[in-house]
C-alpha cells in the first residue's frame, strides 16, 4: 500500500519517512514504538531520517501520522501582568503533558505587534491552532477574519461569537468576595477596580455592584486603578476611602497598596477596615496581614483550554464556552465590622 500523491507542500508523514529511509511504513511504525525485532542499522537509519526532518521524539509519531506540527500558537496581551502570564505558563504546562509545544507572541495596541500581525506571524510558523490570551477588549478588535479556517480559542470569562472560549468565572469570584464581607457585617464596601477595558476588571466591577444591589446596600462609584500596588497605595493614603469599612480590590497588588496606604494614616487592617483581593499571589499569604483573596485556578484553566484547542484541531466545530470556578481563601485581612463604626459617608 502506498500513500496517494498530494499537491503542494505538506508536512511529512510516516510514508515519506519510509520512502527516504528505504523501508516499509510498518518498519517506521515499529521504530517509533521501539519494537525490539528491528535491526540496529535499520533503526539508526530511520531515526536519522526523522532527525533530519527536525521532529522531536516526544511528538514525532503523531506528527508523522497526522501531518500536524503538534504546535499551538498563543497570542498574549499584557504578558507582564499576573493573570495573562499565569495563564500562559499553565497552558504551556498542559501542552507539554499532551505532547504539544507552544509558540507565543506578545501583542499590544500601544506600538507593539497587533493581534492581526501576531496571527500572521504564528500562521507562517505552521501552527495547528491558535489560543488568544486577550484580557483587554481592544486586543480583540482586529482578530476578525484573520483566524478564519484556523481552530481558535479565546481565554475570557464571557462568550465570544464564533469562537471557543474558556475562563475563570470572574463574576462568581467577585460575588464570593463581597458576600464574605457582607457576612462579617460590612455595609459600606468600596471597590478598587482594574482598568475597565479589561474583561475581567469589568466583570468584577459589575458583580460587585450587582451584589450590593441585591443586598440593598449603599452604592458608590468604583475607584478605577491600573492593577499596580502604587495606585492602591496612593488611594489608601489619600483619605478617599474614608467611610468605607471594607475594600474589595480587583487584584492582590492593589490590595497590598491599599493596606500600605491605610497604614500611613493610622488605619489598621482588619481592625478598622477589611480588605479582599483577587488572584492569590504566591506572596499573598505573607502580606501583613495575610490577605483574604479570591484564588483563580490557572492550572485548571490551562488544562481545559488545551483540551478545547485539541478538540478543535480534531474537528470539533460546535462553539463551546466553559467556566472555571474560583475559590475564596480567607486569611487575616478581613474581620467583623466594629460595633462603634458610625454611619459612613459615600462618594457617588
GROMACS .gro file of N, CA, C and O in nm, residues 244-330:
model
  348
  244UNK      N    1  -1.560   5.394   5.425
  244UNK     CA    2  -1.573   5.252   5.391
  244UNK      C    3  -1.519   5.168   5.505
  244UNK      O    4  -1.413   5.197   5.561
  245UNK      N    5  -1.592   5.063   5.538
  245UNK     CA    6  -1.543   4.969   5.641
  245UNK      C    7  -1.477   4.847   5.577
  245UNK      O    8  -1.417   4.767   5.647
  246UNK      N    9  -1.491   4.836   5.444
  246UNK     CA   10  -1.430   4.723   5.373
  246UNK      C   11  -1.395   4.766   5.231
  246UNK      O   12  -1.460   4.854   5.173
  247UNK      N   13  -1.293   4.702   5.176
  247UNK     CA   14  -1.247   4.731   5.040
  247UNK      C   15  -1.232   4.599   4.965
  247UNK      O   16  -1.165   4.507   5.013
  248UNK      N   17  -1.295   4.593   4.848
  248UNK     CA   18  -1.275   4.481   4.758
  248UNK      C   19  -1.188   4.531   4.643
  248UNK      O   20  -1.231   4.613   4.562
  249UNK      N   21  -1.062   4.485   4.639
  249UNK     CA   22  -0.969   4.526   4.534
  249UNK      C   23  -0.968   4.422   4.423
  249UNK      O   24  -0.973   4.302   4.449
  250UNK      N   25  -0.959   4.467   4.298
  250UNK     CA   26  -0.970   4.377   4.183
  250UNK      C   27  -0.848   4.289   4.163
  250UNK      O   28  -0.853   4.197   4.080
  251UNK      N   29  -0.738   4.317   4.234
  251UNK     CA   30  -0.626   4.223   4.234
  251UNK      C   31  -0.546   4.239   4.363
  251UNK      O   32  -0.564   4.336   4.437
  252UNK      N   33  -0.461   4.143   4.390
  252UNK     CA   34  -0.386   4.143   4.515
  252UNK      C   35  -0.286   4.258   4.523
  252UNK      O   36  -0.258   4.310   4.631
  253UNK      N   37  -0.229   4.297   4.410
  253UNK     CA   38  -0.130   4.404   4.413
  253UNK      C   39  -0.191   4.536   4.458
  253UNK      O   40  -0.133   4.609   4.540
  254UNK      N   41  -0.309   4.569   4.405
  254UNK     CA   42  -0.374   4.692   4.451
  254UNK      C   43  -0.418   4.679   4.596
  254UNK      O   44  -0.413   4.776   4.672
  255UNK      N   45  -0.459   4.558   4.636
  255UNK     CA   46  -0.495   4.536   4.776
  255UNK      C   47  -0.376   4.562   4.868
  255UNK      O   48  -0.390   4.625   4.974
  256UNK      N   49  -0.259   4.514   4.827
  256UNK     CA   50  -0.137   4.538   4.905
  256UNK      C   51  -0.110   4.687   4.920
  256UNK      O   52  -0.079   4.737   5.029
  257UNK      N   53  -0.123   4.760   4.809
  257UNK     CA   54  -0.102   4.904   4.815
  257UNK      C   55  -0.201   4.974   4.905
  257UNK      O   56  -0.165   5.066   4.980
  258UNK      N   57  -0.327   4.931   4.900
  258UNK     CA   58  -0.430   4.990   4.987
  258UNK      C   59  -0.394   4.971   5.133
  258UNK      O   60  -0.402   5.064   5.215
  259UNK      N   61  -0.354   4.849   5.168
  259UNK     CA   62  -0.318   4.820   5.308
  259UNK      C   63  -0.202   4.909   5.353
  259UNK      O   64  -0.204   4.966   5.462
  260UNK      N   65  -0.102   4.922   5.267
  260UNK     CA   66   0.013   5.008   5.300
  260UNK      C   67  -0.031   5.153   5.314
  260UNK      O   68   0.007   5.223   5.410
  261UNK      N   69  -0.112   5.201   5.221
  261UNK     CA   70  -0.158   5.339   5.226
  261UNK      C   71  -0.241   5.369   5.349
  261UNK      O   72  -0.225   5.475   5.413
  262UNK      N   73  -0.331   5.277   5.382
  262UNK     CA   74  -0.413   5.296   5.503
  262UNK      C   75  -0.325   5.302   5.627
  262UNK      O   76  -0.350   5.382   5.719
  263UNK      N   77  -0.221   5.221   5.630
  263UNK     CA   78  -0.132   5.218   5.748
  263UNK      C   79  -0.064   5.352   5.770
  263UNK      O   80  -0.040   5.392   5.885
  264UNK      N   81  -0.035   5.425   5.662
  264UNK     CA   82   0.030   5.556   5.677
  264UNK      C   83  -0.063   5.657   5.744
  264UNK      O   84  -0.017   5.759   5.796
  265UNK      N   85  -0.191   5.628   5.744
  265UNK     CA   86  -0.289   5.717   5.806
  265UNK      C   87  -0.335   5.663   5.942
  265UNK      O   88  -0.432   5.713   6.000
  266UNK      N   89  -0.268   5.558   5.987
  266UNK     CA   90  -0.303   5.501   6.116
  266UNK      C   91  -0.427   5.414   6.114
  266UNK      O   92  -0.484   5.384   6.220
  267UNK      N   93  -0.469   5.373   5.997
  267UNK     CA   94  -0.588   5.288   5.983
  267UNK      C   95  -0.544   5.142   5.975
  267UNK      O   96  -0.464   5.105   5.888
  268UNK      N   97  -0.594   5.061   6.066
  268UNK     CA   98  -0.549   4.923   6.079
  268UNK      C   99  -0.637   4.828   5.996
  268UNK      O  100  -0.758   4.844   5.988
  269UNK      N  101  -0.573   4.728   5.938
  269UNK     CA  102  -0.640   4.621   5.866
  269UNK      C  103  -0.614   4.491   5.941
  269UNK      O  104  -0.497   4.457   5.965
  270UNK      N  105  -0.721   4.422   5.987
  270UNK     CA  106  -0.863   4.443   5.958
  270UNK      C  107  -0.940   4.514   6.071
  270UNK      O  108  -1.062   4.524   6.061
  271UNK      N  109  -0.872   4.560   6.175
  271UNK     CA  110  -0.944   4.616   6.290
  271UNK      C  111  -1.034   4.732   6.250
  271UNK      O  112  -1.148   4.744   6.300
  272UNK      N  113  -0.986   4.818   6.159
  272UNK     CA  114  -1.065   4.934   6.117
  272UNK      C  115  -1.129   4.913   5.980
  272UNK      O  116  -1.243   4.955   5.958
  273UNK      N  117  -1.056   4.853   5.889
  273UNK     CA  118  -1.104   4.830   5.752
  273UNK      C  119  -1.063   4.690   5.708
  273UNK      O  120  -0.946   4.652   5.725
  274UNK      N  121  -1.157   4.615   5.651
  274UNK     CA  122  -1.125   4.483   5.594
  274UNK      C  123  -1.090   4.499   5.446
  274UNK      O  124  -1.145   4.584   5.377
  275UNK      N  125  -0.997   4.415   5.398
  275UNK     CA  126  -0.953   4.423   5.259
  275UNK      C  127  -0.951   4.282   5.198
  275UNK      O  128  -0.898   4.188   5.258
  276UNK      N  129  -1.008   4.271   5.076
  276UNK     CA  130  -1.006   4.146   5.000
  276UNK      C  131  -0.946   4.173   4.863
  276UNK      O  132  -0.973   4.277   4.802
  277UNK      N  133  -0.864   4.081   4.813
  277UNK     CA  134  -0.805   4.093   4.680
  277UNK      C  135  -0.853   3.983   4.587
  277UNK      O  136  -0.947   3.908   4.618
  278UNK      N  137  -0.787   3.973   4.473
  278UNK     CA  138  -0.815   3.868   4.374
  278UNK      C  139  -0.682   3.819   4.317
  278UNK      O  140  -0.594   3.900   4.289
  279UNK      N  141  -0.669   3.691   4.299
  279UNK     CA  142  -0.559   3.620   4.233
  279UNK      C  143  -0.495   3.516   4.324
  279UNK      O  144  -0.454   3.411   4.280
  280UNK      N  145  -0.479   3.548   4.453
  280UNK     CA  146  -0.400   3.466   4.544
  280UNK      C  147  -0.258   3.453   4.494
  280UNK      O  148  -0.209   3.343   4.462
  281UNK      N  149  -0.190   3.568   4.485
  281UNK     CA  150  -0.048   3.568   4.451
  281UNK      C  151   0.030   3.474   4.543
  281UNK      O  152  -0.010   3.453   4.658
  282UNK      N  153   0.140   3.418   4.498
  282UNK     CA  154   0.220   3.332   4.585
  282UNK      C  155   0.259   3.399   4.716
  282UNK      O  156   0.276   3.331   4.818
  283UNK      N  157   0.274   3.532   4.716
  283UNK     CA  158   0.315   3.603   4.837
  283UNK      C  159   0.197   3.654   4.919
  283UNK      O  160   0.217   3.715   5.025
  284UNK      N  161   0.073   3.633   4.873
  284UNK     CA  162  -0.042   3.691   4.941
  284UNK      C  163  -0.054   3.644   5.086
  284UNK      O  164  -0.097   3.720   5.174
  285UNK      N  165  -0.014   3.523   5.112
  285UNK     CA  166  -0.023   3.471   5.249
  285UNK      C  167   0.083   3.532   5.340
  285UNK      O  168   0.079   3.512   5.462
  286UNK      N  169   0.178   3.606   5.281
  286UNK     CA  170   0.283   3.669   5.361
  286UNK      C  171   0.266   3.821   5.372
  286UNK      O  172   0.352   3.888   5.427
  287UNK      N  173   0.156   3.874   5.317
  287UNK     CA  174   0.127   4.015   5.339
  287UNK      C  175   0.106   4.037   5.488
  287UNK      O  176   0.080   3.942   5.564
  288UNK      N  177   0.114   4.161   5.532
  288UNK     CA  178   0.083   4.195   5.672
  288UNK      C  179  -0.040   4.284   5.674
  288UNK      O  180  -0.030   4.403   5.640
  289UNK      N  181  -0.154   4.229   5.712
  289UNK     CA  182  -0.179   4.089   5.748
  289UNK      C  183  -0.192   3.999   5.623
  289UNK      O  184  -0.212   4.052   5.514
  290UNK      N  185  -0.182   3.866   5.642
  290UNK     CA  186  -0.204   3.775   5.530
  290UNK      C  187  -0.339   3.805   5.464
  290UNK      O  188  -0.439   3.827   5.532
  291UNK      N  189  -0.340   3.805   5.332
  291UNK     CA  190  -0.453   3.860   5.257
  291UNK      C  191  -0.563   3.759   5.229
  291UNK      O  192  -0.538   3.650   5.177
  292UNK      N  193  -0.686   3.797   5.261
  292UNK     CA  194  -0.803   3.725   5.212
  292UNK      C  195  -0.818   3.758   5.065
  292UNK      O  196  -0.813   3.874   5.024
  293UNK      N  197  -0.837   3.655   4.981
  293UNK     CA  198  -0.836   3.678   4.837
  293UNK      C  199  -0.916   3.572   4.763
  293UNK      O  200  -0.950   3.468   4.821
  294UNK      N  201  -0.945   3.598   4.638
  294UNK     CA  202  -1.015   3.503   4.551
  294UNK      C  203  -0.909   3.433   4.466
  294UNK      O  204  -0.837   3.498   4.390
  295UNK      N  205  -0.900   3.304   4.481
  295UNK     CA  206  -0.800   3.226   4.408
  295UNK      C  207  -0.853   3.186   4.271
  295UNK      O  208  -0.963   3.132   4.259
  296UNK      N  209  -0.771   3.210   4.167
  296UNK     CA  210  -0.801   3.164   4.033
  296UNK      C  211  -0.718   3.038   4.005
  296UNK      O  212  -0.597   3.041   4.022
  297UNK      N  213  -0.785   2.933   3.961
  297UNK     CA  214  -0.716   2.806   3.936
  297UNK      C  215  -0.660   2.808   3.794
  297UNK      O  216  -0.723   2.760   3.698
  298UNK      N  217  -0.540   2.863   3.779
  298UNK     CA  218  -0.480   2.875   3.647
  298UNK      C  219  -0.441   2.739   3.590
  298UNK      O  220  -0.444   2.720   3.467
  299UNK      N  221  -0.406   2.644   3.676
  299UNK     CA  222  -0.373   2.510   3.626
  299UNK      C  223  -0.494   2.447   3.559
  299UNK      O  224  -0.483   2.390   3.449
  300UNK      N  225  -0.610   2.456   3.624
  300UNK     CA  226  -0.732   2.402   3.564
  300UNK      C  227  -0.768   2.476   3.437
  300UNK      O  228  -0.815   2.417   3.339
  301UNK      N  229  -0.747   2.607   3.437
  301UNK     CA  230  -0.776   2.688   3.319
  301UNK      C  231  -0.689   2.644   3.201
  301UNK      O  232  -0.738   2.626   3.089
  302UNK      N  233  -0.559   2.626   3.226
  302UNK     CA  234  -0.469   2.584   3.119
  302UNK      C  235  -0.504   2.446   3.066
  302UNK      O  236  -0.503   2.422   2.944
  303UNK      N  237  -0.536   2.354   3.157
  303UNK     CA  238  -0.569   2.217   3.115
  303UNK      C  239  -0.696   2.215   3.030
  303UNK      O  240  -0.699   2.150   2.925
  304UNK      N  241  -0.799   2.287   3.074
  304UNK     CA  242  -0.924   2.287   2.998
  304UNK      C  243  -0.909   2.360   2.865
  304UNK      O  244  -0.963   2.317   2.763
  305UNK      N  245  -0.833   2.471   2.865
  305UNK     CA  246  -0.811   2.543   2.741
  305UNK      C  247  -0.740   2.455   2.639
  305UNK      O  248  -0.778   2.450   2.521
  306UNK      N  249  -0.638   2.383   2.684
  306UNK     CA  250  -0.564   2.296   2.595
  306UNK      C  251  -0.654   2.187   2.538
  306UNK      O  252  -0.649   2.155   2.418
  307UNK      N  253  -0.742   2.130   2.622
  307UNK     CA  254  -0.831   2.024   2.575
  307UNK      C  255  -0.928   2.076   2.468
  307UNK      O  256  -0.953   2.010   2.367
  308UNK      N  257  -0.982   2.196   2.490
  308UNK     CA  258  -1.073   2.254   2.391
  308UNK      C  259  -1.000   2.283   2.260
  308UNK      O  260  -1.057   2.265   2.151
  309UNK      N  261  -0.874   2.328   2.269
  309UNK     CA  262  -0.796   2.352   2.149
  309UNK      C  263  -0.772   2.222   2.074
  309UNK      O  264  -0.787   2.215   1.951
  310UNK      N  265  -0.735   2.118   2.146
  310UNK     CA  266  -0.711   1.988   2.083
  310UNK      C  267  -0.839   1.935   2.018
  310UNK      O  268  -0.836   1.879   1.907
  311UNK      N  269  -0.953   1.952   2.087
  311UNK     CA  270  -1.081   1.911   2.029
  311UNK      C  271  -1.109   1.986   1.899
  311UNK      O  272  -1.158   1.929   1.801
  312UNK      N  273  -1.077   2.116   1.899
  312UNK     CA  274  -1.099   2.197   1.779
  312UNK      C  275  -1.008   2.151   1.665
  312UNK      O  276  -1.051   2.144   1.549
  313UNK      N  277  -0.883   2.117   1.698
  313UNK     CA  278  -0.792   2.064   1.596
  313UNK      C  279  -0.848   1.935   1.538
  313UNK      O  280  -0.837   1.908   1.418
  314UNK      N  281  -0.911   1.855   1.623
  314UNK     CA  282  -0.968   1.728   1.580
  314UNK      C  283  -1.098   1.740   1.503
  314UNK      O  284  -1.154   1.639   1.462
  315UNK      N  285  -1.148   1.863   1.488
  315UNK     CA  286  -1.267   1.881   1.407
  315UNK      C  287  -1.391   1.927   1.482
  315UNK      O  288  -1.498   1.941   1.422
  316UNK      N  289  -1.380   1.951   1.613
  316UNK     CA  290  -1.494   1.999   1.689
  316UNK      C  291  -1.527   2.142   1.646
  316UNK      O  292  -1.447   2.234   1.663
  317UNK      N  293  -1.644   2.160   1.587
  317UNK     CA  294  -1.682   2.292   1.534
  317UNK      C  295  -1.788   2.362   1.618
  317UNK      O  296  -1.806   2.483   1.605
  318UNK      N  297  -1.861   2.287   1.700
  318UNK     CA  298  -1.965   2.349   1.782
  318UNK      C  299  -1.901   2.447   1.880
  318UNK      O  300  -1.808   2.412   1.952
  319UNK      N  301  -1.952   2.567   1.883
  319UNK     CA  302  -1.899   2.672   1.969
  319UNK      C  303  -1.910   2.631   2.116
  319UNK      O  304  -2.017   2.594   2.163
  320UNK      N  305  -1.800   2.637   2.189
  320UNK     CA  306  -1.800   2.595   2.329
  320UNK      C  307  -1.758   2.711   2.419
  320UNK      O  308  -1.668   2.787   2.385
  321UNK      N  309  -1.824   2.720   2.535
  321UNK     CA  310  -1.785   2.819   2.636
  321UNK      C  311  -1.788   2.751   2.772
  321UNK      O  312  -1.890   2.693   2.811
  322UNK      N  313  -1.678   2.755   2.843
  322UNK     CA  314  -1.670   2.690   2.974
  322UNK      C  315  -1.612   2.785   3.077
  322UNK      O  316  -1.535   2.876   3.045
  323UNK      N  317  -1.650   2.762   3.203
  323UNK     CA  318  -1.604   2.847   3.313
  323UNK      C  319  -1.535   2.763   3.419
  323UNK      O  320  -1.577   2.652   3.450
  324UNK      N  321  -1.427   2.817   3.473
  324UNK     CA  322  -1.356   2.756   3.583
  324UNK      C  323  -1.399   2.826   3.712
  324UNK      O  324  -1.398   2.949   3.720
  325UNK      N  325  -1.435   2.749   3.812
  325UNK     CA  326  -1.486   2.805   3.937
  325UNK      C  327  -1.372   2.860   4.024
  325UNK      O  328  -1.273   2.790   4.049
  326UNK      N  329  -1.383   2.984   4.071
  326UNK     CA  330  -1.284   3.038   4.164
  326UNK      C  331  -1.316   2.998   4.308
  326UNK      O  332  -1.426   2.946   4.335
  327UNK      N  333  -1.223   3.020   4.399
  327UNK     CA  334  -1.248   2.990   4.540
  327UNK      C  335  -1.203   3.107   4.626
  327UNK      O  336  -1.109   3.180   4.592
  328UNK      N  337  -1.272   3.125   4.738
  328UNK     CA  338  -1.235   3.230   4.833
  328UNK      C  339  -1.139   3.173   4.936
  328UNK      O  340  -1.165   3.068   4.996
  329UNK      N  341  -1.027   3.240   4.956
  329UNK     CA  342  -0.928   3.199   5.056
  329UNK      C  343  -0.932   3.303   5.168
  329UNK      O  344  -0.892   3.418   5.149
  330UNK      N  345  -0.982   3.263   5.283
  330UNK     CA  346  -0.999   3.357   5.395
  330UNK      C  347  -0.875   3.356   5.483
  330UNK      O  348  -0.833   3.251   5.533
   0.00000   0.00000   0.00000
